[in-house]
Amino acid sequence: MPVEVALSERIEAFLAELKRGGSGAGTLRGSGETARETTALLRRITGQAQWSSAGDLMEIIRKEGRRMMATQPSETTVGNMVRRVLKIIREEYARLRGSSEVTDQQESLHQLLTSGGLSEENFGQHFKDLRANVIEAINELLTELEATTDHIAMQALEHIHSNEVIMTIGRSRTVEAFLKDAALKRKFHVIVAECAPFCQGHEMATSLSEAGIETTVIADAAIFAVMSRVNKVIIGTQTVLANGGLRAVNGTHTLALAARHHSTPLIVCAPMFKLSPQFHNEEDTFHKFVSPHEVLPFTEGEILSKVNVYCPVFDYVPPELITLFISNIGGNAPSYTYRLMSELYHPEDHEL
Amino acid sequence: MADADETSKQAERNTNVGDGIAVKKQDIARAKNEGKELTKDEKQRLRKEKKQQKKNKKDDKGESEHENVPLPPSQAVVQCQSQKAPSVAPSLALTPVSVCTSEKPAKSKAEQRAERRARQEADRAAKGKKGESAQQPPSGKSKAPPNELQPVVKRLPEHVQVDDPAAVRKLAKKLERQQIPVRSEYGYKVSLFSHLHQYSRKAPLTQQISIPSTVIHPYIVRLGLQYSQGIVAGSNARSIALLHAFQKVIQDYKTPPNEELSRDLVNKLKPYISYLNQCRPLSASMGNAIKYVKKEISNIPCLCKEEEAKKQLLSCIDNYIKEKITLAATTISAYAIEKISNGDVILVYGCSSLVNHILCDAFDKKRKFSVIVVDSRPRLEGREALRRLVKKGICCTYVLISAVSYILPEVSKVFLGAHALLANGYVMSRVGTSQIALVAKAYNVPVLVCCETYKFCERVQTDSFVSNELDDPDDLMVTRKGKIHLENWQDIRQLGLLNLVYDVTPPDFVDLVITDLGMIPCTSVPVVLRVKNVDQ
């Protein structure tokens, strides 16, 4: 059927984009864009695929979701959006079924301790409003996604006072918006660590200085040397893990240790869609490596074959080193992450 | 009266002493003969006046040497006091006469009080005058007698006073006198570092002097260029290159007709040192080497023939290099090998000649270990270390400094080199060293610093800001995917690039320092310095 073909073509196109985007140096598009595209695609699937009950829909979404996650395991926002949509489907189904399940849903702490009363539920019942409701809910999710950066940036003035020295690393669109918003009303100084070998800090620095903020670019090696003069460290991250730790660009762990040594607060600006139910000790999937020619180029040909060269992209930052998370729903401590997770995702969906 | 005879004899002996004392002696002899005993105060006064007279004699000699030898502060204070003393001494000399002849002890006490006040005022005035003439705090020297804990009077080095226009002008005048051009600053300097110089590598000092230069020896010109372009880098390499250049200078040196070698050669070296300082600020090891060379030169006896003197100096410099650098490396390597066991994974940072030497030695002694070389932008010195180790056949891994927390769980020891060891136990080394020590501490990996004793210096520092070196900021630019993001950083007013060269590591991150005197903790550096000073 033509609708089916168009849908699968879109899915294939999206998967190809994902694959290409991750193998370059750093991501070609921000994770916000990925999240929005994933959600749009899931909405399309909901609208156009053939399904009769909630269970069928969840099965289709799970299948597509697994495919998408397998294409690019390091891009966790894809999996997060899939899990959000699954939770939406469960909620809508429960709402249509009746109020008893709604009360069950509200007892989320109870639900955490017991292994979920809905596990016996097979979602077999057919409701004709389900499709429309789910699509509406996904639309709300999309609106929320579009506004995340603005919501985070709005909180900037609560955290930055004047004449501060703020340090950041690499390039994060969220942090950029955060700092530019604060710069409209306050004067402060930003130090950007360039984050070799991709040196995304350079782009960040040019963009900030063009917005009128006093910026300095330093090499990664100078992070500890200048930390004694820094008042706050504000960073972005790729993922927020289930224990409140971070999977951030490499060099962030060193930055966090230096901040703790000087008792400087470390603030992480991360929208909610980056929260992922993974833990960091999953050895195979945590680290991602790119081509070592970024570190030791082919011009060093003589020694290249005799040497092991590593170029990891991500770093793990334990939750003890983090002071505050700022997300689109407000600020929270790392110890609160488990609670936020239970509100966003259903425990059954942690493993897709 | 035996006493009276003695005093009169002394008076005859001291006929070349100033008249004041002779007159006084006669008076006192008269007083004794008249049966009056000298009061305690009068005896004290006598002693003090004798001291001043002796100082007067010394200062007459001291003034003639004033142009050649720089006066230490104590002599300057004495000079000022002695200038005041002659005016005071006659008044003091007069008063005993009046005291002796008067018959009322009460009046003499009032006179004594007046004299004491006059003396105090003279001292205060002398201190004030001295304070104007020299910009050093004189209080320590003028009050305390010399003992072991003599406070060291230091002058702030010029290279950390760039934000003070008076200091900059003073330097410019000094360089003009020595006919060396002043190097111009480059680029926007980050406000935290406005007290340091920042130069561009594309504008070396040699562009401003004529070649061949009439003032500076050609070897020194070449050396300065090698320093400023980074061709000779690393504290050992720079010191050895400096000493070899000095040897050439000494070989080519001819004493001018009316001068002494020991004084003239030191003066000849001063413009060279200023020139090298302009090309690249001197390191602590170079400073110690220069001090040694100057000391050796000034210790040459004046009756020594020129050829002999030159030969002696050349062999002194050879000995210094052999003892302090080459043999020290062998000793340190012998100590360090005890710390390397089979199966170790050793992490090194950048390119330290000493650490490379240790690893190559350990490999020769058949220890089985592997090495992880950590490197950082923009200097990328680790590649040089990597080449040397791979050539030797050691199994190596290479990462950038941002990946150090990924690789550290596999590391068993960290070996770091040092640029200098400061007197408060801080280690001054290439920027990034403190970061590696920090992360190693977090993972409980032992950190060992290897450093020769000639790099120990008496400075103290707690952070990396007050005294550092700023390298060319353009080095931070990089081409990624055909585009240079920071290409026009000079045009953007709010953008600054910071390229630090050194940083200081606190002693709690360092577990052991291996020196040629043994393995010591970081905090024992002042003890070693003291032992060295006593030896010399």
XYZ file of N, CA, C and O in Angstrom, chain B residues 73-228:
624
model
N 73.278 45.980 50.763
C 72.555 47.015 51.526
C 73.236 47.362 52.844
O 73.174 48.488 53.290
N 73.867 46.371 53.487
C 74.417 46.680 54.813
C 75.482 47.759 54.710
O 75.513 48.691 55.491
N 76.317 47.629 53.666
C 77.354 48.646 53.520
C 76.761 49.998 53.209
O 77.230 51.023 53.675
N 75.677 49.981 52.431
C 75.052 51.261 52.076
C 74.504 51.935 53.313
O 74.625 53.141 53.492
N 73.907 51.105 54.185
C 73.363 51.686 55.415
C 74.487 52.284 56.216
O 74.402 53.389 56.741
N 75.582 51.513 56.285
C 76.703 52.008 57.091
C 77.233 53.295 56.510
O 77.585 54.221 57.230
N 77.259 53.328 55.150
C 77.739 54.550 54.512
C 76.926 55.745 54.946
O 77.443 56.795 55.289
N 75.575 55.545 54.902
C 74.726 56.674 55.261
C 74.948 57.069 56.697
O 74.996 58.233 57.044
N 75.073 55.999 57.518
C 75.283 56.311 58.924
C 76.602 57.023 59.106
O 76.728 57.944 59.895
N 77.590 56.556 58.328
C 78.897 57.174 58.511
C 78.877 58.607 58.030
O 79.604 59.434 58.526
N 78.006 58.892 57.035
C 77.915 60.279 56.617
C 77.368 61.130 57.733
O 77.740 62.277 57.905
N 76.461 60.516 58.479
C 75.901 61.276 59.593
C 76.869 61.272 60.763
O 76.915 62.192 61.552
N 77.628 60.146 60.845
C 78.442 59.967 62.058
C 79.457 61.090 62.261
O 79.588 61.579 63.376
N 80.173 61.477 61.170
C 81.159 62.539 61.430
C 80.523 63.773 62.038
O 81.131 64.437 62.866
N 79.255 64.038 61.625
C 78.644 65.222 62.224
C 78.299 64.965 63.664
O 78.318 65.848 64.501
N 77.965 63.668 63.954
C 77.580 63.352 65.336
C 78.820 63.211 66.191
O 78.854 63.642 67.334
N 79.852 62.578 65.589
C 81.036 62.261 66.397
C 81.670 63.507 67.013
O 81.975 63.494 68.204
N 81.832 64.567 66.217
C 82.443 65.739 66.873
C 81.621 66.230 68.053
O 82.155 66.570 69.092
N 80.249 66.185 67.864
C 79.441 66.651 68.989
C 79.631 65.738 70.172
O 79.681 66.160 71.310
N 79.764 64.413 69.871
C 79.970 63.478 70.979
C 81.355 63.691 71.571
O 81.563 63.572 72.767
N 82.274 63.968 70.646
C 83.633 64.140 71.152
C 83.707 65.348 72.075
O 84.433 65.342 73.059
N 82.907 66.349 71.694
C 82.981 67.556 72.511
C 82.404 67.322 73.892
O 82.922 67.774 74.894
N 81.266 66.569 73.921
C 80.558 66.459 75.191
C 81.365 65.792 76.299
O 81.325 66.251 77.434
N 82.126 64.691 75.973
C 82.885 64.113 77.100
C 83.823 65.127 77.721
O 84.073 65.113 78.912
N 84.315 66.006 76.838
C 85.206 67.035 77.406
C 84.458 67.838 78.439
O 84.908 68.036 79.557
N 83.256 68.258 78.020
C 82.476 69.062 78.962
C 82.103 68.245 80.176
O 82.071 68.739 81.296
N 81.830 66.923 79.912
C 81.428 66.088 81.053
C 82.583 65.971 82.031
O 82.418 66.101 83.239
N 83.737 65.686 81.451
C 84.873 65.450 82.352
C 85.214 66.687 83.146
O 85.584 66.601 84.311
N 85.113 67.791 82.452
C 85.512 69.002 83.178
C 84.444 69.462 84.165
O 84.749 70.076 85.181
N 83.183 69.139 83.843
C 82.134 69.584 84.783
C 82.171 68.720 86.024
O 82.630 67.591 86.006
N 81.625 69.228 87.067
C 81.650 68.471 88.307
C 80.276 68.062 88.761
O 80.086 67.618 89.880
N 79.263 68.198 87.880
C 77.926 67.815 88.290
C 77.479 66.630 87.442
O 77.194 66.775 86.265
N 77.343 65.426 88.041
C 76.899 64.250 87.259
C 75.479 64.408 86.687
O 75.155 63.872 85.654
N 74.628 65.195 87.341
C 73.250 65.341 86.860
C 73.237 65.971 85.476
O 72.514 65.559 84.582
N 74.047 66.953 85.266
C 74.089 67.624 83.966
C 74.516 66.637 82.889
O 73.995 66.627 81.788
N 75.505 65.763 83.219
C 75.991 64.816 82.215
C 74.860 63.881 81.763
O 74.783 63.509 80.610
N 73.928 63.526 82.731
C 72.841 62.628 82.329
C 71.956 63.302 81.283
O 71.564 62.694 80.287
N 71.643 64.584 81.493
C 70.808 65.296 80.529
C 71.499 65.337 79.180
O 70.897 65.129 78.133
N 72.813 65.567 79.234
C 73.568 65.605 77.980
C 73.508 64.256 77.291
O 73.357 64.162 76.074
N 73.614 63.186 78.115
C 73.558 61.848 77.517
C 72.227 61.614 76.824
O 72.163 61.065 75.733
N 71.140 62.068 77.496
C 69.821 61.864 76.891
C 69.758 62.605 75.557
O 69.245 62.091 74.572
N 70.311 63.834 75.562
C 70.287 64.617 74.316
C 71.059 63.896 73.228
O 70.638 63.832 72.068
N 72.216 63.331 73.641
C 73.016 62.628 72.630
C 72.272 61.430 72.081
O 72.275 61.162 70.890
N 71.625 60.671 73.036
C 70.901 59.485 72.587
C 69.836 59.877 71.590
O 69.634 59.246 70.564
N 69.114 60.983 71.899
C 68.056 61.421 70.995
C 68.647 61.785 69.643
O 68.122 61.454 68.596
N 69.792 62.497 69.696
C 70.425 62.915 68.439
C 70.820 61.696 67.620
O 70.623 61.647 66.409
N 71.345 60.676 68.324
C 71.764 59.469 67.609
C 70.578 58.773 66.978
O 70.609 58.351 65.834
N 69.453 58.700 67.765
C 68.281 58.040 67.205
C 67.780 58.747 65.971
O 67.424 58.136 64.977
N 67.798 60.094 66.058
C 67.318 60.827 64.899
C 68.223 60.622 63.709
O 67.766 60.515 62.579
N 69.529 60.543 63.997
C 70.464 60.302 62.901
C 70.175 58.959 62.245
O 70.137 58.845 61.019
N 69.918 57.947 63.099
C 69.611 56.630 62.534
C 68.368 56.674 61.673
O 68.316 56.136 60.570
N 67.311 57.337 62.231
C 66.066 57.395 61.478
C 66.265 58.094 60.145
O 65.773 57.675 59.112
N 67.006 59.197 60.186
C 67.241 59.946 58.942
C 68.023 59.102 57.958
O 67.730 59.077 56.765
N 69.002 58.360 58.505
C 69.799 57.501 57.627
C 68.926 56.462 56.971
O 69.010 56.214 55.778
N 68.009 55.859 57.763
C 67.110 54.852 57.194
C 66.244 55.472 56.127
O 66.030 54.897 55.072
N 65.717 56.689 56.423
C 64.836 57.321 55.449
C 65.560 57.598 54.153
O 65.068 57.359 53.065
N 66.803 58.065 54.268
C 67.577 58.389 53.076
C 67.841 57.126 52.284
O 67.724 57.098 51.076
N 68.183 56.084 53.013
C 68.443 54.814 52.352
C 67.196 54.293 51.683
O 67.238 53.736 50.614
N 66.054 54.509 52.311
C 64.812 54.045 51.705
C 64.554 54.728 50.374
O 64.006 54.146 49.464
N 64.967 55.998 50.235
C 64.747 56.690 48.967
C 65.721 56.214 47.921
O 65.386 56.049 46.770
N 66.963 56.019 48.346
C 67.976 55.732 47.328
C 67.811 54.344 46.735
O 67.954 54.159 45.553
N 67.492 53.356 47.533
C 67.278 52.008 46.996
C 65.831 51.619 47.219
O 65.241 52.015 48.198
N 65.250 50.844 46.302
C 63.836 50.516 46.471
C 63.662 49.231 47.241
O 62.701 48.504 47.057
N 64.614 48.873 48.092
C 64.484 47.622 48.811
C 64.164 47.900 50.259
O 64.581 48.892 50.821
N 63.444 47.037 50.939
C 63.165 47.241 52.362
C 64.459 47.046 53.144
O 65.013 45.961 53.154
N 64.948 48.077 53.785
C 66.234 47.961 54.452
C 66.142 47.548 55.898
O 67.151 47.279 56.520
N 64.932 47.504 56.449
C 64.831 47.367 57.905
C 65.517 46.108 58.388
O 66.199 46.108 59.394
N 65.369 45.003 57.631
C 65.947 43.741 58.094
C 67.447 43.850 58.246
O 68.017 43.432 59.234
N 68.065 44.441 57.239
C 69.517 44.451 57.236
C 70.079 45.405 58.271
O 71.049 45.108 58.930
N 69.457 46.582 58.405
C 70.097 47.575 59.260
C 69.963 47.210 60.720
O 70.809 47.544 61.517
N 68.893 46.477 61.090
C 68.703 46.219 62.510
C 69.402 44.944 62.945
O 70.208 44.947 63.853
N 69.076 43.827 62.270
C 69.514 42.530 62.795
C 70.974 42.282 62.446
O 71.392 42.546 61.337
N 71.709 41.752 63.367
C 73.075 41.352 63.025
C 73.012 40.116 62.154
O 72.046 39.363 62.234
N 73.981 39.884 61.301
C 73.889 38.741 60.387
C 73.850 37.432 61.166
O 74.682 37.195 62.021
N 72.808 36.645 60.902
C 72.762 35.310 61.465
C 72.167 34.383 60.420
O 71.921 34.801 59.293
N 71.902 33.136 60.777
C 71.453 32.157 59.790
C 70.125 32.517 59.159
O 69.883 32.229 58.003
N 69.199 33.114 59.898
C 67.862 33.378 59.376
C 67.774 34.761 58.768
O 66.769 35.418 58.850
N 68.874 35.224 58.157
C 68.888 36.548 57.547
C 67.816 36.624 56.484
O 67.760 35.789 55.600
N 66.928 37.627 56.557
C 65.894 37.728 55.529
C 66.520 38.060 54.182
O 67.406 38.897 54.093
N 66.046 37.353 53.164
C 66.591 37.569 51.833
C 65.853 38.723 51.191
O 64.634 38.722 51.109
N 66.597 39.727 50.753
C 65.955 40.876 50.117
C 65.892 40.597 48.627
O 66.905 40.471 47.971
N 64.671 40.458 48.107
C 64.550 40.104 46.696
C 63.967 41.263 45.925
O 63.124 41.999 46.415
N 64.392 41.379 44.685
C 63.778 42.360 43.813
C 62.801 41.629 42.932
O 63.070 40.537 42.467
N 61.642 42.210 42.699
C 60.624 41.554 41.891
C 61.132 41.467 40.457
O 61.555 42.466 39.887
N 61.111 40.286 39.833
C 61.634 40.196 38.468
C 60.789 41.013 37.512
O 59.583 41.168 37.690
N 61.446 41.519 36.489
C 60.773 42.456 35.597
C 59.665 41.793 34.787
O 58.669 42.414 34.438
N 59.820 40.475 34.541
C 58.882 39.872 33.593
C 57.512 39.635 34.198
O 56.614 39.191 33.515
N 57.308 39.918 35.488
C 55.956 39.860 36.034
C 55.450 41.248 36.373
O 54.534 41.401 37.159
N 56.059 42.299 35.801
C 55.634 43.655 36.129
C 55.244 44.420 34.879
O 55.446 45.614 34.803
N 54.707 43.706 33.907
C 54.418 44.377 32.650
C 53.309 45.411 32.803
O 53.198 46.340 32.017
N 52.449 45.263 33.828
C 51.357 46.215 33.967
C 51.789 47.473 34.704
O 51.001 48.384 34.903
N 53.044 47.534 35.138
C 53.516 48.715 35.870
C 54.324 49.568 34.895
O 55.415 49.172 34.506
N 53.827 50.740 34.490
C 54.541 51.512 33.450
C 55.940 51.938 33.887
O 56.850 52.036 33.061
N 56.128 52.161 35.197
C 57.465 52.568 35.655
C 58.469 51.450 35.408
O 59.580 51.672 34.928
N 58.063 50.216 35.716
C 58.979 49.091 35.519
C 59.280 48.894 34.034
O 60.410 48.576 33.652
N 58.248 49.091 33.204
C 58.452 48.907 31.765
C 59.435 49.938 31.232
O 60.320 49.643 30.427
N 59.300 51.186 31.741
C 60.218 52.233 31.276
C 61.635 51.930 31.727
O 62.605 52.131 30.986
N 61.740 51.434 32.972
C 63.078 51.127 33.494
C 63.743 50.061 32.635
O 64.924 50.172 32.280
N 62.949 49.048 32.271
C 63.510 47.994 31.421
C 63.925 48.558 30.077
O 64.987 48.224 29.551
N 63.067 49.428 29.520
C 63.387 49.980 28.196
C 64.691 50.755 28.250
O 65.528 50.668 27.341
N 64.868 51.513 29.355
C 66.115 52.290 29.457
C 67.310 51.371 29.545
O 68.357 51.605 28.934
N 67.151 50.303 30.345
C 68.277 49.385 30.522
C 68.641 48.740 29.184
O 69.812 48.617 28.830
N 67.614 48.338 28.433
C 67.891 47.694 27.152
C 68.519 48.674 26.176
O 69.376 48.318 25.371
N 68.100 49.943 26.278
C 68.676 50.936 25.367
C 70.151 51.101 25.644
O 70.974 51.207 24.737
N 70.465 51.113 26.946
C 71.869 51.251 27.320
C 72.685 50.080 26.777
O 73.818 50.242 26.366
N 72.068 48.876 26.778
C 72.805 47.717 26.316
C 72.643 47.509 24.819
O 73.121 46.523 24.281
N 71.929 48.411 24.153
C 71.739 48.370 22.705
C 71.017 47.114 22.252
O 71.377 46.485 21.268
N 69.994 46.745 23.010
C 69.184 45.602 22.601
C 67.777 46.113 22.333
O 67.238 46.880 23.126
N 67.159 45.692 21.207
C 65.818 46.213 20.927
C 64.780 45.641 21.885
O 64.928 44.539 22.401
N 63.714 46.409 22.098
C 62.615 45.957 22.958
C 61.617 45.205 22.092
O 61.253 45.661 21.021
N 61.176 44.058 22.583
C 60.212 43.272 21.802
C 58.805 43.791 22.076
O 58.456 44.086 23.221
N 58.000 43.886 21.039
C 56.677 44.489 21.243
C 55.634 43.409 21.555
O 55.714 42.296 21.070
N 54.659 43.794 22.363
C 53.606 42.873 22.767
C 52.697 42.566 21.589
O 52.620 43.332 20.634
N 51.984 41.448 21.692
C 51.151 41.025 20.567
C 49.778 40.603 21.062
O 49.657 39.821 21.983
N 48.768 41.126 20.423
C 47.442 40.579 20.650
C 46.804 41.031 21.952
O 47.442 41.607 22.826
N 45.536 40.718 22.078
C 44.767 41.095 23.245
C 45.125 40.155 24.389
O 45.068 38.946 24.263
N 45.498 40.745 25.515
C 45.893 39.922 26.649
C 44.716 39.796 27.598
O 44.052 40.777 27.922
N 44.482 38.549 28.059
C 43.410 38.326 29.020
C 43.716 39.123 30.286
O 44.843 39.163 30.739
N 42.685 39.745 30.864
C 42.922 40.698 31.950
C 43.611 40.064 33.141
O 44.385 40.698 33.837
N 43.372 38.764 33.381
C 44.012 38.116 34.514
C 45.525 38.057 34.350
O 46.242 37.851 35.306
N 46.004 38.203 33.119
C 47.425 38.043 32.856
C 48.045 39.315 32.309
O 49.043 39.253 31.592
N 47.480 40.453 32.650
C 48.018 41.682 32.073
C 49.396 42.007 32.630
O 50.061 42.896 32.132
N 49.856 41.260 33.654
C 51.166 41.560 34.215
C 52.267 40.755 33.538
O 53.413 40.788 33.974
N 51.916 39.973 32.503
C 52.925 39.146 31.842
C 53.082 39.581 30.399
O 52.189 40.173 29.804
N 54.239 39.204 29.820
C 54.467 39.504 28.414
C 53.751 38.509 27.535
O 53.554 37.361 27.891
N 53.369 38.977 26.353
C 52.812 38.045 25.357
C 53.382 38.438 24.009
O 53.141 39.532 23.521
N 54.148 37.561 23.408
C 54.792 37.885 22.140
C 54.289 36.976 21.044
O 53.725 35.918 21.287
N 54.557 37.380 19.806
C 54.194 36.538 18.675
C 55.431 35.833 18.151
O 56.500 36.426 18.065
N 55.270 34.572 17.776
C 56.423 33.850 17.263
C 56.823 34.381 15.899
O 57.957 34.213 15.486
N 55.878 35.038 15.200
C 56.213 35.485 13.847
C 57.036 36.766 13.863
O 57.454 37.228 12.812
N 57.249 37.351 15.028
C 58.030 38.592 15.084
C 59.199 38.390 16.019
O 59.220 38.908 17.126
N 60.208 37.597 15.604
C 61.337 37.364 16.516
C 62.172 38.622 16.675
O 62.121 39.536 15.853
N 62.957 38.643 17.729
C 63.724 39.827 18.066
C 64.786 40.107 17.014
O 65.211 41.245 16.826
N 65.223 39.071 16.304
C 66.318 39.259 15.366
C 65.926 40.144 14.194
O 66.789 40.652 13.485
N 64.628 40.335 13.989
C 64.235 41.225 12.891
C 64.606 42.664 13.193
O 64.655 43.491 12.291
N 64.822 42.956 14.487
C 65.067 44.348 14.835
C 66.539 44.649 15.059
O 66.892 45.772 15.365
N 67.391 43.650 14.946
C 68.816 43.957 15.114
C 69.514 43.684 13.793
O 69.052 42.897 12.976
N 70.643 44.356 13.591
C 71.379 44.150 12.351
C 72.178 42.863 12.477
O 72.673 42.529 13.545
N 72.243 42.139 11.379
C 73.030 40.902 11.415
C 74.175 41.073 10.446
O 73.940 41.334 9.266
N 75.462 40.923 10.743
C 75.943 40.498 12.060
C 75.867 41.617 13.099
O 76.106 42.776 12.781
N 75.523 41.259 14.311
C 75.336 42.276 15.333
C 76.681 42.642 15.944
O 77.539 41.788 16.143
N 76.843 43.936 16.223
C 78.114 44.359 16.800
C 78.113 44.203 18.310
O 79.157 44.153 18.940
N 76.930 44.147 18.876
C 76.854 44.129 20.346
C 76.794 42.705 20.879
O 77.372 42.386 21.897
N 76.065 41.846 20.159
C 75.802 40.517 20.694
C 76.597 39.491 19.895
O 76.631 39.536 18.672
N 77.168 38.562 20.605
C 77.945 37.493 19.988
C 77.033 36.659 19.081
O 75.904 36.364 19.439
N 77.477 36.257 17.893
C 76.588 35.542 16.970
C 76.016 34.251 17.525
O 74.879 33.883 17.218
N 76.769 33.554 18.367
C 76.212 32.331 18.946
C 75.014 32.646 19.819
O 74.057 31.884 19.879
N 75.081 33.776 20.503
C 73.981 34.156 21.374
C 72.779 34.576 20.530
O 71.626 34.275 20.879
N 73.029 35.233 19.419
C 71.914 35.615 18.542
C 71.200 34.359 18.067
O 69.968 34.267 18.091
N 72.011 33.386 17.657
C 71.403 32.146 17.155
C 70.627 31.458 18.254
O 69.507 30.975 18.046
N 71.223 31.444 19.453
C 70.556 30.782 20.572
C 69.225 31.458 20.892
O 68.206 30.794 21.103
N 69.224 32.783 20.878
C 67.994 33.507 21.168
C 66.906 33.173 20.164
O 65.743 32.965 20.505
N 67.305 33.080 18.907
C 66.331 32.740 17.878
C 65.809 31.326 18.081
O 64.611 31.054 17.931
N 66.715 30.408 18.429
C 66.273 29.031 18.662
C 65.289 28.963 19.825
O 64.331 28.211 19.793
N 65.529 29.760 20.870
C 64.596 29.781 21.996
C 63.246 30.304 21.561
O 62.209 29.730 21.864
N 63.250 31.455 20.865
C 61.960 32.097 20.614
C 61.138 31.326 19.601
O 59.920 31.373 19.637
